[in-house]
XYZ file of C-alpha atoms in Angstrom:
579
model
C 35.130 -29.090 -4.057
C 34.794 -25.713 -2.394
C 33.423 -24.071 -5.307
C 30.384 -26.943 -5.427
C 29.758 -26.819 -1.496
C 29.850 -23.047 -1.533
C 31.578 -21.061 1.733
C 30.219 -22.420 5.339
C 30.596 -19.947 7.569
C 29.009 -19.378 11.327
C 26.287 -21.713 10.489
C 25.442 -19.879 7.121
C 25.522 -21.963 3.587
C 26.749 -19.974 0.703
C 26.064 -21.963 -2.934
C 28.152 -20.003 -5.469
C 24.978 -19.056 -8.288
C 25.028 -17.886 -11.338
C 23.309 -13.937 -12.392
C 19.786 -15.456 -13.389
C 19.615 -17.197 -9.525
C 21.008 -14.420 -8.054
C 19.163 -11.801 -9.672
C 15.638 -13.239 -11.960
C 14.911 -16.233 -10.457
C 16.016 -15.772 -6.880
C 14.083 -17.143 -3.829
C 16.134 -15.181 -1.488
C 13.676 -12.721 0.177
C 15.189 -9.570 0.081
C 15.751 -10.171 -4.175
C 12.318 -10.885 -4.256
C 11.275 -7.812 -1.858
C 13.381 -5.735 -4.432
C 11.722 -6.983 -7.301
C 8.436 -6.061 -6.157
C 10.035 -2.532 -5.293
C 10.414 -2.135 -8.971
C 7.610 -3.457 -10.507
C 5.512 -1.365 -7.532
C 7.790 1.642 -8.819
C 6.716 1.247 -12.406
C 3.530 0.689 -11.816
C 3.358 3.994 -9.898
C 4.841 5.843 -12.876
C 1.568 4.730 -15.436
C -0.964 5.143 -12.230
C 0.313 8.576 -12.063
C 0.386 9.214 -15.620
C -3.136 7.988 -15.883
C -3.652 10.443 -12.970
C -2.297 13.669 -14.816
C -4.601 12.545 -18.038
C -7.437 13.013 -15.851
C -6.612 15.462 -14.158
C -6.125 17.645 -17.357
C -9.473 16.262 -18.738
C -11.466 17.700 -15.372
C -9.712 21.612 -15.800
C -9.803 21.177 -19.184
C -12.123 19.222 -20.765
C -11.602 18.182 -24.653
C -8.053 20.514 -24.690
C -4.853 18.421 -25.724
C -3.006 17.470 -22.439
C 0.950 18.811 -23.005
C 3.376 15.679 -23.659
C 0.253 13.423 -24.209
C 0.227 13.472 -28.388
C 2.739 11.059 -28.744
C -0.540 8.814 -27.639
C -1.940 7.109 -30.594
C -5.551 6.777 -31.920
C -7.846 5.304 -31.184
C -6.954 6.093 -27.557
C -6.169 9.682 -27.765
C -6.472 12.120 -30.685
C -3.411 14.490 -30.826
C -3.492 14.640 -27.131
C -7.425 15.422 -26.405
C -8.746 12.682 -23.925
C -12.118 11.529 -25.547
C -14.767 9.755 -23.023
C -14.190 5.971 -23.872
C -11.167 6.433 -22.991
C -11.585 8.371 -20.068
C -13.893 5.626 -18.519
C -10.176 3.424 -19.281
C -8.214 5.910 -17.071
C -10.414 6.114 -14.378
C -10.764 2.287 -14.194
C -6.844 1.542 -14.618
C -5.544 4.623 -12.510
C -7.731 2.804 -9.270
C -6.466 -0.669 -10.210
C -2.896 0.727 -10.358
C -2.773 2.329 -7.709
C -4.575 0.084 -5.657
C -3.988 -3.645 -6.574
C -0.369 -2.915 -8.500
C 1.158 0.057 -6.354
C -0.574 -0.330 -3.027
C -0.488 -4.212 -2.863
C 2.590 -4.711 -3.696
C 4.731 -1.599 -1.948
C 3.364 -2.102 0.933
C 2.702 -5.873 1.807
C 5.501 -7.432 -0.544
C 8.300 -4.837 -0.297
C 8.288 -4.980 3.185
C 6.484 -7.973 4.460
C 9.153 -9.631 2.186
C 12.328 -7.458 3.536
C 11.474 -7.402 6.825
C 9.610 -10.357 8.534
C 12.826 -12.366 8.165
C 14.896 -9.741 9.676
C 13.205 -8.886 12.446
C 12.295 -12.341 13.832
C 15.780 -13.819 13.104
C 15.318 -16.317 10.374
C 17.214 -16.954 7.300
C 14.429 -16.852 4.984
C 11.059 -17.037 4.233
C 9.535 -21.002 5.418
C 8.763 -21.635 1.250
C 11.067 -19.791 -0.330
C 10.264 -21.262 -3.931
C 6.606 -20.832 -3.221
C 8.055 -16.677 -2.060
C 10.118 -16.895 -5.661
C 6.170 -18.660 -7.290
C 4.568 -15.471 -6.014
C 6.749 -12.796 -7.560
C 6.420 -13.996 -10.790
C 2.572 -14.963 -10.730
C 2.853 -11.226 -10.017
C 4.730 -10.403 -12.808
C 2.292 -12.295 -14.966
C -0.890 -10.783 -13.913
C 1.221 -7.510 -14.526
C 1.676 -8.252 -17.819
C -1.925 -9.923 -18.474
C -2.991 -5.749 -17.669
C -0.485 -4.459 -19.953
C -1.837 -6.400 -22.552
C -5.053 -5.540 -21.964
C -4.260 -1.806 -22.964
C -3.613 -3.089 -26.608
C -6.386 -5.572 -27.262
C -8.850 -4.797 -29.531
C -11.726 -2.446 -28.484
C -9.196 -1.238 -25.789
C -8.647 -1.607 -22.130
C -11.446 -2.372 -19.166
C -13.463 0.817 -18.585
C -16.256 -0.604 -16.590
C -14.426 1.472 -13.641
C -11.891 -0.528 -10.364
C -14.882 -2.032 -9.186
C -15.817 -3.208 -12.070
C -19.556 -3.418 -11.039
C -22.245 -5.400 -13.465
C -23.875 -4.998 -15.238
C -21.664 -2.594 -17.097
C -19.273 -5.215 -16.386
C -20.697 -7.996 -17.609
C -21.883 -7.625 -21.094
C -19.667 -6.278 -23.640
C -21.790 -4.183 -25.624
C -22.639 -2.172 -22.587
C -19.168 -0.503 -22.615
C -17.758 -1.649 -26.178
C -14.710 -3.692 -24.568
C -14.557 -7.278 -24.649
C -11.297 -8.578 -23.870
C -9.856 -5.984 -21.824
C -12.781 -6.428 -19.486
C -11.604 -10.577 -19.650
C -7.679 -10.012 -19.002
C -8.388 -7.261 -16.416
C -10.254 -10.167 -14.799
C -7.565 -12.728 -15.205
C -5.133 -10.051 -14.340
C -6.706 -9.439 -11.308
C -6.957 -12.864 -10.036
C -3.652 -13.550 -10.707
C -2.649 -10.407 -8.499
C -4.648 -12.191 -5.668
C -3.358 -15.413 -6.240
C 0.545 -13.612 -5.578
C -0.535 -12.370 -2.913
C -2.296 -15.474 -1.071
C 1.591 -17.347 -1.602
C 2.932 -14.222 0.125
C 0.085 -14.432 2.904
C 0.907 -18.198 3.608
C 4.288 -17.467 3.564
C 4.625 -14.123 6.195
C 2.413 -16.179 8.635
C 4.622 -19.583 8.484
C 7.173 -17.561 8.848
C 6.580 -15.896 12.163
C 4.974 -18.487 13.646
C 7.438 -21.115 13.161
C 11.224 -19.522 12.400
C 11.572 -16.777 14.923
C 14.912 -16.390 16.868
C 15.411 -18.054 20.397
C 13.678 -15.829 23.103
C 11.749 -14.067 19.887
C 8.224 -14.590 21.728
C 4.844 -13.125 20.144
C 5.302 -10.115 22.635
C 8.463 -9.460 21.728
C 7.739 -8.773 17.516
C 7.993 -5.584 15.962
C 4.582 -3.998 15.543
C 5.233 -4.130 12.175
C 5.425 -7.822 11.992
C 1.899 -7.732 13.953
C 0.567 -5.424 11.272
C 1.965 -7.630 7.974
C 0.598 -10.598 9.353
C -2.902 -9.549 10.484
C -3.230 -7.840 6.767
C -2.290 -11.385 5.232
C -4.513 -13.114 7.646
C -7.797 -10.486 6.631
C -6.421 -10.917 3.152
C -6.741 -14.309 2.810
C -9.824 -14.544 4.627
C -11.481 -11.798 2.392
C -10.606 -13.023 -1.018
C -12.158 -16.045 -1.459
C -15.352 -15.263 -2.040
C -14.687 -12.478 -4.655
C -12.435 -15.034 -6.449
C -15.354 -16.586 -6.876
C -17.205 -13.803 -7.660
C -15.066 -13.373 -10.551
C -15.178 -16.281 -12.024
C -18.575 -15.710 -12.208
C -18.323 -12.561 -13.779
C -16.325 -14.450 -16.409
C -18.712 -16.761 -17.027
C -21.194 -14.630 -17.448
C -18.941 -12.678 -20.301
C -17.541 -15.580 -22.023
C -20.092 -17.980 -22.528
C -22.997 -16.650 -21.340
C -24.472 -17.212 -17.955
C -26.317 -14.964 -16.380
C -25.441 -14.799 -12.831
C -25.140 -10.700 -12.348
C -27.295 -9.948 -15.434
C -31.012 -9.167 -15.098
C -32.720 -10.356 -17.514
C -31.849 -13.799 -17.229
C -32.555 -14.139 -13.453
C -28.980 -12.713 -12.548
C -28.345 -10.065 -9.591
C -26.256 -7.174 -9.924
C -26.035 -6.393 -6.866
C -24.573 -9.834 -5.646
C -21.122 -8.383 -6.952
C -21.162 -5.590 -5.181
C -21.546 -7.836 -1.994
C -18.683 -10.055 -2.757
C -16.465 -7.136 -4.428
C -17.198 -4.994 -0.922
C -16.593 -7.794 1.789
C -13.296 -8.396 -0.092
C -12.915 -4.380 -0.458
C -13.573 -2.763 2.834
C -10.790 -5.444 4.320
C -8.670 -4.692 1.568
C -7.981 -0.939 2.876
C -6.841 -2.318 5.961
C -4.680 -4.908 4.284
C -2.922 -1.564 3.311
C -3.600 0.291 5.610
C -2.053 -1.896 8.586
C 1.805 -2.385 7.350
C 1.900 1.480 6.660
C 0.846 2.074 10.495
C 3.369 -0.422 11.045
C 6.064 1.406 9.812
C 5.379 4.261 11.353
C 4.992 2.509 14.644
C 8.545 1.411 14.287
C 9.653 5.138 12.702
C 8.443 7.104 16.082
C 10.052 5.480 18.620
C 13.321 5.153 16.718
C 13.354 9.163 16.070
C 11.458 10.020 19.861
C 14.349 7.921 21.264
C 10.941 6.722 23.350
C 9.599 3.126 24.286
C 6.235 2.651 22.608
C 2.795 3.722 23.730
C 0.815 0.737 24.616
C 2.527 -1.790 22.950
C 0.183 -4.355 24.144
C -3.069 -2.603 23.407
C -2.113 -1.787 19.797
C -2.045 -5.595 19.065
C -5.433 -6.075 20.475
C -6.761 -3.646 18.948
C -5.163 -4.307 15.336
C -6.895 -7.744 16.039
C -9.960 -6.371 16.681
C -10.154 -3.874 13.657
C -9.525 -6.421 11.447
C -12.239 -8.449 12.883
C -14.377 -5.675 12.585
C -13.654 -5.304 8.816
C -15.634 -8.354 7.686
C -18.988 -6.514 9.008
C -19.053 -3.090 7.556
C -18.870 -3.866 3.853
C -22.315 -2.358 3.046
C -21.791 1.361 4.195
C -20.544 1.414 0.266
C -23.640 0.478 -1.135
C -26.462 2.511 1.048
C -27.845 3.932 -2.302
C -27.651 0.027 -3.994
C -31.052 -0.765 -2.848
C -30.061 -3.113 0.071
C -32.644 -2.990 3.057
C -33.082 0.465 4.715
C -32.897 -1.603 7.772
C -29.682 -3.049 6.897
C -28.250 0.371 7.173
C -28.383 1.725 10.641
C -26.537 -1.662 11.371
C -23.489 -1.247 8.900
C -23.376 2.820 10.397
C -22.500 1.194 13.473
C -20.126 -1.064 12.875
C -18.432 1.373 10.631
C -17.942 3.783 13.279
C -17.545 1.091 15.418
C -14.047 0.189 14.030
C -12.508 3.889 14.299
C -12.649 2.746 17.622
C -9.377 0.448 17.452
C -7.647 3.027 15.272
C -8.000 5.995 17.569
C -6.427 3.822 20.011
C -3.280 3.385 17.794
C -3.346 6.876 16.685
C -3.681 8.364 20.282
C -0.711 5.476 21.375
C 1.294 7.273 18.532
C 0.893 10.342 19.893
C 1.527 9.533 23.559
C 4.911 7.462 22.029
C 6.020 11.752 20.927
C 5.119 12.790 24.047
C 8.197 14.349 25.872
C 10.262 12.089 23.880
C 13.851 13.786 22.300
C 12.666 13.986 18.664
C 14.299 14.654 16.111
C 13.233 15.184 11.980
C 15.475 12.991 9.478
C 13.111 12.410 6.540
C 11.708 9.175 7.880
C 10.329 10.897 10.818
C 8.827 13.789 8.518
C 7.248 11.464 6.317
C 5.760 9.449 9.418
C 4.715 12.727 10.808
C 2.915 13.212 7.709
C 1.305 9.864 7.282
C -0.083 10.528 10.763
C -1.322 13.962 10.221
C -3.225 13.195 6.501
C -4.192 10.117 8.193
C -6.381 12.163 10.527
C -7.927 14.062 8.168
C -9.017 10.674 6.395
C -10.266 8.964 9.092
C -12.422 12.141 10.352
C -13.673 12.364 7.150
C -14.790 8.540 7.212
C -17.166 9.413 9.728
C -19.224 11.467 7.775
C -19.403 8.611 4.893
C -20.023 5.779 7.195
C -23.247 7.595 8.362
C -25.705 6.651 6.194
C -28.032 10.148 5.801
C -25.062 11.589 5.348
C -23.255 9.251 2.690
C -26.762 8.727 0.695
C -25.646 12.778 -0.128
C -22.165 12.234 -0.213
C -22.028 8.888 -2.257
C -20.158 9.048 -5.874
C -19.093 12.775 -5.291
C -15.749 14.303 -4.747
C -16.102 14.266 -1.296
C -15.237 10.167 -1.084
C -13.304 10.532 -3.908
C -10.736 13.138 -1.104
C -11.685 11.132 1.703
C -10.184 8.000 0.013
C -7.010 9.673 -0.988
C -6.435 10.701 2.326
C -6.295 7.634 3.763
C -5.089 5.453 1.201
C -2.924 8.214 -0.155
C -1.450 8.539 3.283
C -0.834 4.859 3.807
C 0.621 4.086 0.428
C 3.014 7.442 -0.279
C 3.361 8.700 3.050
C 3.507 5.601 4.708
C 5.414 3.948 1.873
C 7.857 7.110 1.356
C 9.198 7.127 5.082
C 9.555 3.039 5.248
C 11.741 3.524 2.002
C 13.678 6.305 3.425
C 14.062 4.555 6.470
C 15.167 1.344 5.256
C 16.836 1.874 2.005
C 20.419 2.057 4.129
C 19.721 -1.359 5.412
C 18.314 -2.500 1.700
C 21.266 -1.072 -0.647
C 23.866 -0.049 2.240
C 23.981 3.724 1.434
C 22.253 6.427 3.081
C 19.944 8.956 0.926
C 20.460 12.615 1.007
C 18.546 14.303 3.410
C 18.540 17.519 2.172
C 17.078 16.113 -1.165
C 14.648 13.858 1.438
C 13.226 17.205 3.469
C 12.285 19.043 -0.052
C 10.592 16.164 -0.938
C 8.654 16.013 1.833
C 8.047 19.364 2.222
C 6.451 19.953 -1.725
C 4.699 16.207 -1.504
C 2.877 17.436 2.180
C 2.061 21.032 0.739
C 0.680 19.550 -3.153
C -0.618 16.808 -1.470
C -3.085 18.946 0.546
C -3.968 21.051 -2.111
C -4.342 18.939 -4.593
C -6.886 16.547 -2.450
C -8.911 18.984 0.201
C -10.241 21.163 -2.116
C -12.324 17.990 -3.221
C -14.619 17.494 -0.177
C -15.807 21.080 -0.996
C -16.170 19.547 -5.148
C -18.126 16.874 -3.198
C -20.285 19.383 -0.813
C -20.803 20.981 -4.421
C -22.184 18.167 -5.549
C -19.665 17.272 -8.367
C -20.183 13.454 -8.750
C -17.122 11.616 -10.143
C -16.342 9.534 -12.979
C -17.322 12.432 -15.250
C -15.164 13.085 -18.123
C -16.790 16.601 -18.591
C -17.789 18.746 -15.609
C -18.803 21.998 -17.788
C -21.863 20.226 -19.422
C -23.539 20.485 -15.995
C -24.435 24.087 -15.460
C -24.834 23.773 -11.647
C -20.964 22.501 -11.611
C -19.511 25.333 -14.150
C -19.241 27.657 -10.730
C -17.115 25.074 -9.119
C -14.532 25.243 -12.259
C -12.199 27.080 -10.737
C -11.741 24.430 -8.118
C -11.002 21.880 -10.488
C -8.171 23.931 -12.475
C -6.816 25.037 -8.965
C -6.882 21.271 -8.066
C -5.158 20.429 -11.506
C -2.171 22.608 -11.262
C -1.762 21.437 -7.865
C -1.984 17.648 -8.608
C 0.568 18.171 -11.986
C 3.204 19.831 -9.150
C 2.547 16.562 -6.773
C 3.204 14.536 -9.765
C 6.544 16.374 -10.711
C 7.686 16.719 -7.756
C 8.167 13.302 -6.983
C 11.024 13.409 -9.551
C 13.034 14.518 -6.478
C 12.429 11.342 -4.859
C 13.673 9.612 -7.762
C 16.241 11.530 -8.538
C 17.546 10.925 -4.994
C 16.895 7.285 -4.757
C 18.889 6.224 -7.637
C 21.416 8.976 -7.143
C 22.129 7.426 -3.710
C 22.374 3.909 -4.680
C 25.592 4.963 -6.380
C 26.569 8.140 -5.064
C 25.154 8.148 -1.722
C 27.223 8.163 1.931
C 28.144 4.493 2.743
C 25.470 3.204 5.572
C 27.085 1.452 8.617
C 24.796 -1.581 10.548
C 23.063 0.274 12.242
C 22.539 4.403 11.391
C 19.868 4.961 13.371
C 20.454 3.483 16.408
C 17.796 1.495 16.334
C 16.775 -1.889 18.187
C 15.073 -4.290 16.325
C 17.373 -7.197 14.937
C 17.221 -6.455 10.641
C 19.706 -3.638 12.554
C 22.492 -6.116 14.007
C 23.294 -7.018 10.739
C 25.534 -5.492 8.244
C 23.710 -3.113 5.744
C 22.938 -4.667 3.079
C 22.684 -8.060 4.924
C 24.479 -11.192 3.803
C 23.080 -14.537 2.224
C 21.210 -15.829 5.021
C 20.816 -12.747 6.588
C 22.682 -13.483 10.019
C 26.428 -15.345 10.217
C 24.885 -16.300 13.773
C 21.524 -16.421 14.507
C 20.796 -14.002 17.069
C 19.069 -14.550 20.371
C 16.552 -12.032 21.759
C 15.985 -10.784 25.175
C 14.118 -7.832 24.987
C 11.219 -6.223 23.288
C 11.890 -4.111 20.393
C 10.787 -0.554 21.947
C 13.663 0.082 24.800
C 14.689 3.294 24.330
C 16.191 5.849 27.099
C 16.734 3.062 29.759
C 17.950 5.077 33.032
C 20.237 2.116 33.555
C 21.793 2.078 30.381
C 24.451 4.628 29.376
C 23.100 4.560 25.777
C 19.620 5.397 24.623
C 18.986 2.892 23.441
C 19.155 -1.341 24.065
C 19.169 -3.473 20.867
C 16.860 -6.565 20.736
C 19.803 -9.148 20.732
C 22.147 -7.836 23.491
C 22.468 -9.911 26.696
C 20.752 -8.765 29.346
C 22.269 -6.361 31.361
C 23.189 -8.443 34.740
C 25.199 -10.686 32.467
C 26.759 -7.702 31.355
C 27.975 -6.762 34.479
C 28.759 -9.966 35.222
């Protein structure tokens, strides 16, 4: 009878399951979060890969890449990249890295870990519809793998996949690819509407007693305003690409030309969905750091009240700025001194949280574990890519700077900082509460210390490519005599980007070394308030044997009537202490 009931224990209900429940087809969040860790992970391998290829193909152009002739023809030939199928790196590296990496490290991994923790619930509210969302994810995952092997090869029509390159075959020689990237795409958004649903259920209808709205965890603020512009964004490119299916498959003519079709409707719907979509990252990687600084400054918070407001507000602002990408589309000149201004308009919120991130260090006790470094660093390369956004969201500026290096480095710096930066010091941060061991911090500083270094070498050196002129999406830089003087650059930039590459082999190296090797990680190792911390490390089924109450906000740090510095989340309050 016990074994078919399971353990009751403290209000907790423990079914005994078998490997494939526990571990394939689980609907327990923190599996799930897991599972999108790895398929993120791997993901990141090929996106880097892809990355290297064209990398070597800038420095040096039709020269066999090392460790690349094992690729077969008609993709490679004995290691020399040739252009077709440069145009299919360039288009997979950015829907990697961007839809499969960015997506899924950032919003699943720890929208999925956390929310439940840190409000005080069990679960997700649909925790089949959580389990649904993994695997549509998996699916659309494998719908892009097969694209690489189809005939006539892989999409190469570039991540935005803009008509009407896009939407005629024999404008780019693939046919299918171009069909499953589409499929595969939609099924990516389609994951990642059930996770949306799901992370905004959750808070607003499972948190712990005395868990008000004022008392979340930034992060949860951030996770759920990225669902909410998420799901708000994607609708109408869904449409969009059915559309652009359409018009592939059997033939109507809604982005093409010459049958009454507009090309530049897709970029519309592909930008209002776009320009959102680098919040949607950008948002939970600010949210971990906003839960990293106070932690390591042993500090409350800087404005916690004012960064909520003004996440809401930026990501109201990013439905109206979605045409400062296409001032050189042929949109109305008049349309443009509009979009300039609510581009520069939202930097406005964000220099709030940045300067509230900054006040949260000031005079705090800080200390540098590798979670703080790697927050430090988000922060800093943030900066740089937000400064730099300035100058592109101008329009007599950008109609210079469009398609050159320049927003090529501006983009890395802000996505790059949000999705390795930002993703790098959540992982380190967590990963004791995820697998119960602590990583090793020596390993963790070297890491960051070669990834901040590479990192800045590899990508500043392209705003002066961009000043240059160098446009991008080139597979051959030397047949343009007024870019051979900039060569240099572009081998310099190479070398640097191969050592970034390799030297994330120390992250990996560390992470799986520590989930067997590493020092044993008590509840709680950094001291830290928010509840996913009052529980053991990893946490049990269920997450809590009780659930906890809350009485506090998450940010209480250096109390002068506490004798600790800090004052977790679900402690009584201190007059019943004393009483």
């Amino acid at each position: 009878m016990s074994n078919i009931l399971g353990d009751v224990t403290q209000g907790t209900y423990h079914e005994e399951k078998g490997f494939w429940r526990t571990y394939v087809f689980s609907t327990d969040h923190k599996v799930i979060a897991k599972q999108y860790l790895a398929l993120s992970l791997f993901w990141a391998v090929l996106g880097g890969f892809a990355a290297y290829l064209i990398r070597w193909q800038l420095a040096y152009p039709e020269t066999a890449a090392p460790g690349a002739s094992w690729i077969p023809e008609p993709f490679m030939y004995e290691g020399v990249v040739p252009p077709e199928f440069y145009n299919v790196l360039i288009t997979m590296h950015g829907t990697i890295m961007v839809f499969f990496v960015a997506m899924p490290l950032l919003l699943a991994v720890f929208g999925n870990y956390l929310i439940p923790l840190m409000i005080g619930a069990r679960d997700m509210a649909f925790p089949r519809l959580n389990m649904l969302s993994v695997w549509v994810f998996t699916l659309a995952s494998l719908v892009l793998l097969i694209s690489l092997f189809v005939p006539g090869g892989a999409a190469s029509a570039g991540w935005t996949g803009y008509p009407p390159l896009s939407a005629k075959a024999i404008y780019t020689g693939v046919n299918w690819g171009m069909n499953l990237w589409i499929v595969a795409i939609a099924l990516e958004f389609a994951a990642f509407l059930m996770g949306g649903i799901n992370f905004l259920t959750t808070t607003l209808n499972m948190r712990a007693p005395g868990m008000t709205l004022f008392r979340l965890p930034l992060i949860v603020w951030m996770q759920i305003t990225a669902g909410v512009v998420f799901m708000l964004s994607v609708g109408p490119l869904i449409a969009g690409a059915v559309m652009l299916l359409l018009d592939r498959v059997i033939g109507t003519t809604f982005y093409v030309p010459e049958g009454g079709g507009q090309p530049l409707l897709w970029q519309h719907l592909f930008w209002f969905f776009g320009h959102p979509e680098v919040y949607v990252i950008l948002l939970p990687a600010l949210g971990i750091i906003l839960e990293i600084l106070p932690v390591f400054s042993r500090k409350p918070i800087f404005g916690y009240r004012p960064i909520i407001y003004s996440t809401i507000v930026a990501g109201i602002l990013s439905f109206i700025v979605w045409a400062h990408h296409q001032y050189v589309s042929g949109i109305d000149p008049r349309l443009a001194m509009p979009f300039s201004i609510t581009t520069i308009l939202i930097s406005v919120p964000f220099a709030l949280i940045v300067f509230a991130l900054i006040a949260t260090l000031w005079k705090g006790s800080i200390s540098f574990p590798t979670p703080m470094l790697f927050a430090l660093g988000t922060l800093g390369v943030f900066l740089i890519g937000g400064l730099t956004g300035i100058f592109v969201g101008s329009a007599p500026v950008d109609i210079y700077f469009h398609d050159t290096y320049f927003v090529v480095a501006h983009f890395h710096y802000t996505l790059f900082s949000a999705v390795f930066f930002g993703g790098f010091a959540g992982l380190y941060f967590w990963f004791p509460k995820m697998f119960g061991r602590m990583m090793n911090e020596t390993l963790g500083k070297i890491h960051f210390v070669l990834t901040f270094i590479l990192f800045n070498t590899t990508f500043f050196p392209m705003f002066f490519l961009g000043i240059g002129g160098m446009m991008r999406r080139i597979a051959n830089p030397m047949q343009y005599e007024f870019l051979q003087p900039l060569q240099p650059i572009n081998v310099f930039i190479t070398g640097s980007a191969i050592l970034l590459l390799i030297s994330q082999g120390i992250f990996a190296i560390n992470f799986f070394w520590s989930l067997f090797r590493g020092r044993i990680a008590g509840p709680n190792p950094w001291q830290a308030n928010t509840l996913e911390w009052s529980t053991s490390s990893p946490p049990p089924h269920e997450n809590f044997h009780k659930i906890p109450t809350v009485y506090r906000g998450p940010y209480e740090y250096s109390l002068p009537e506490t004798a600790e510095d800090w004052l977790p989340q679900n402690q009584p309050e201190l007059e019943e202490v004393k009483k």
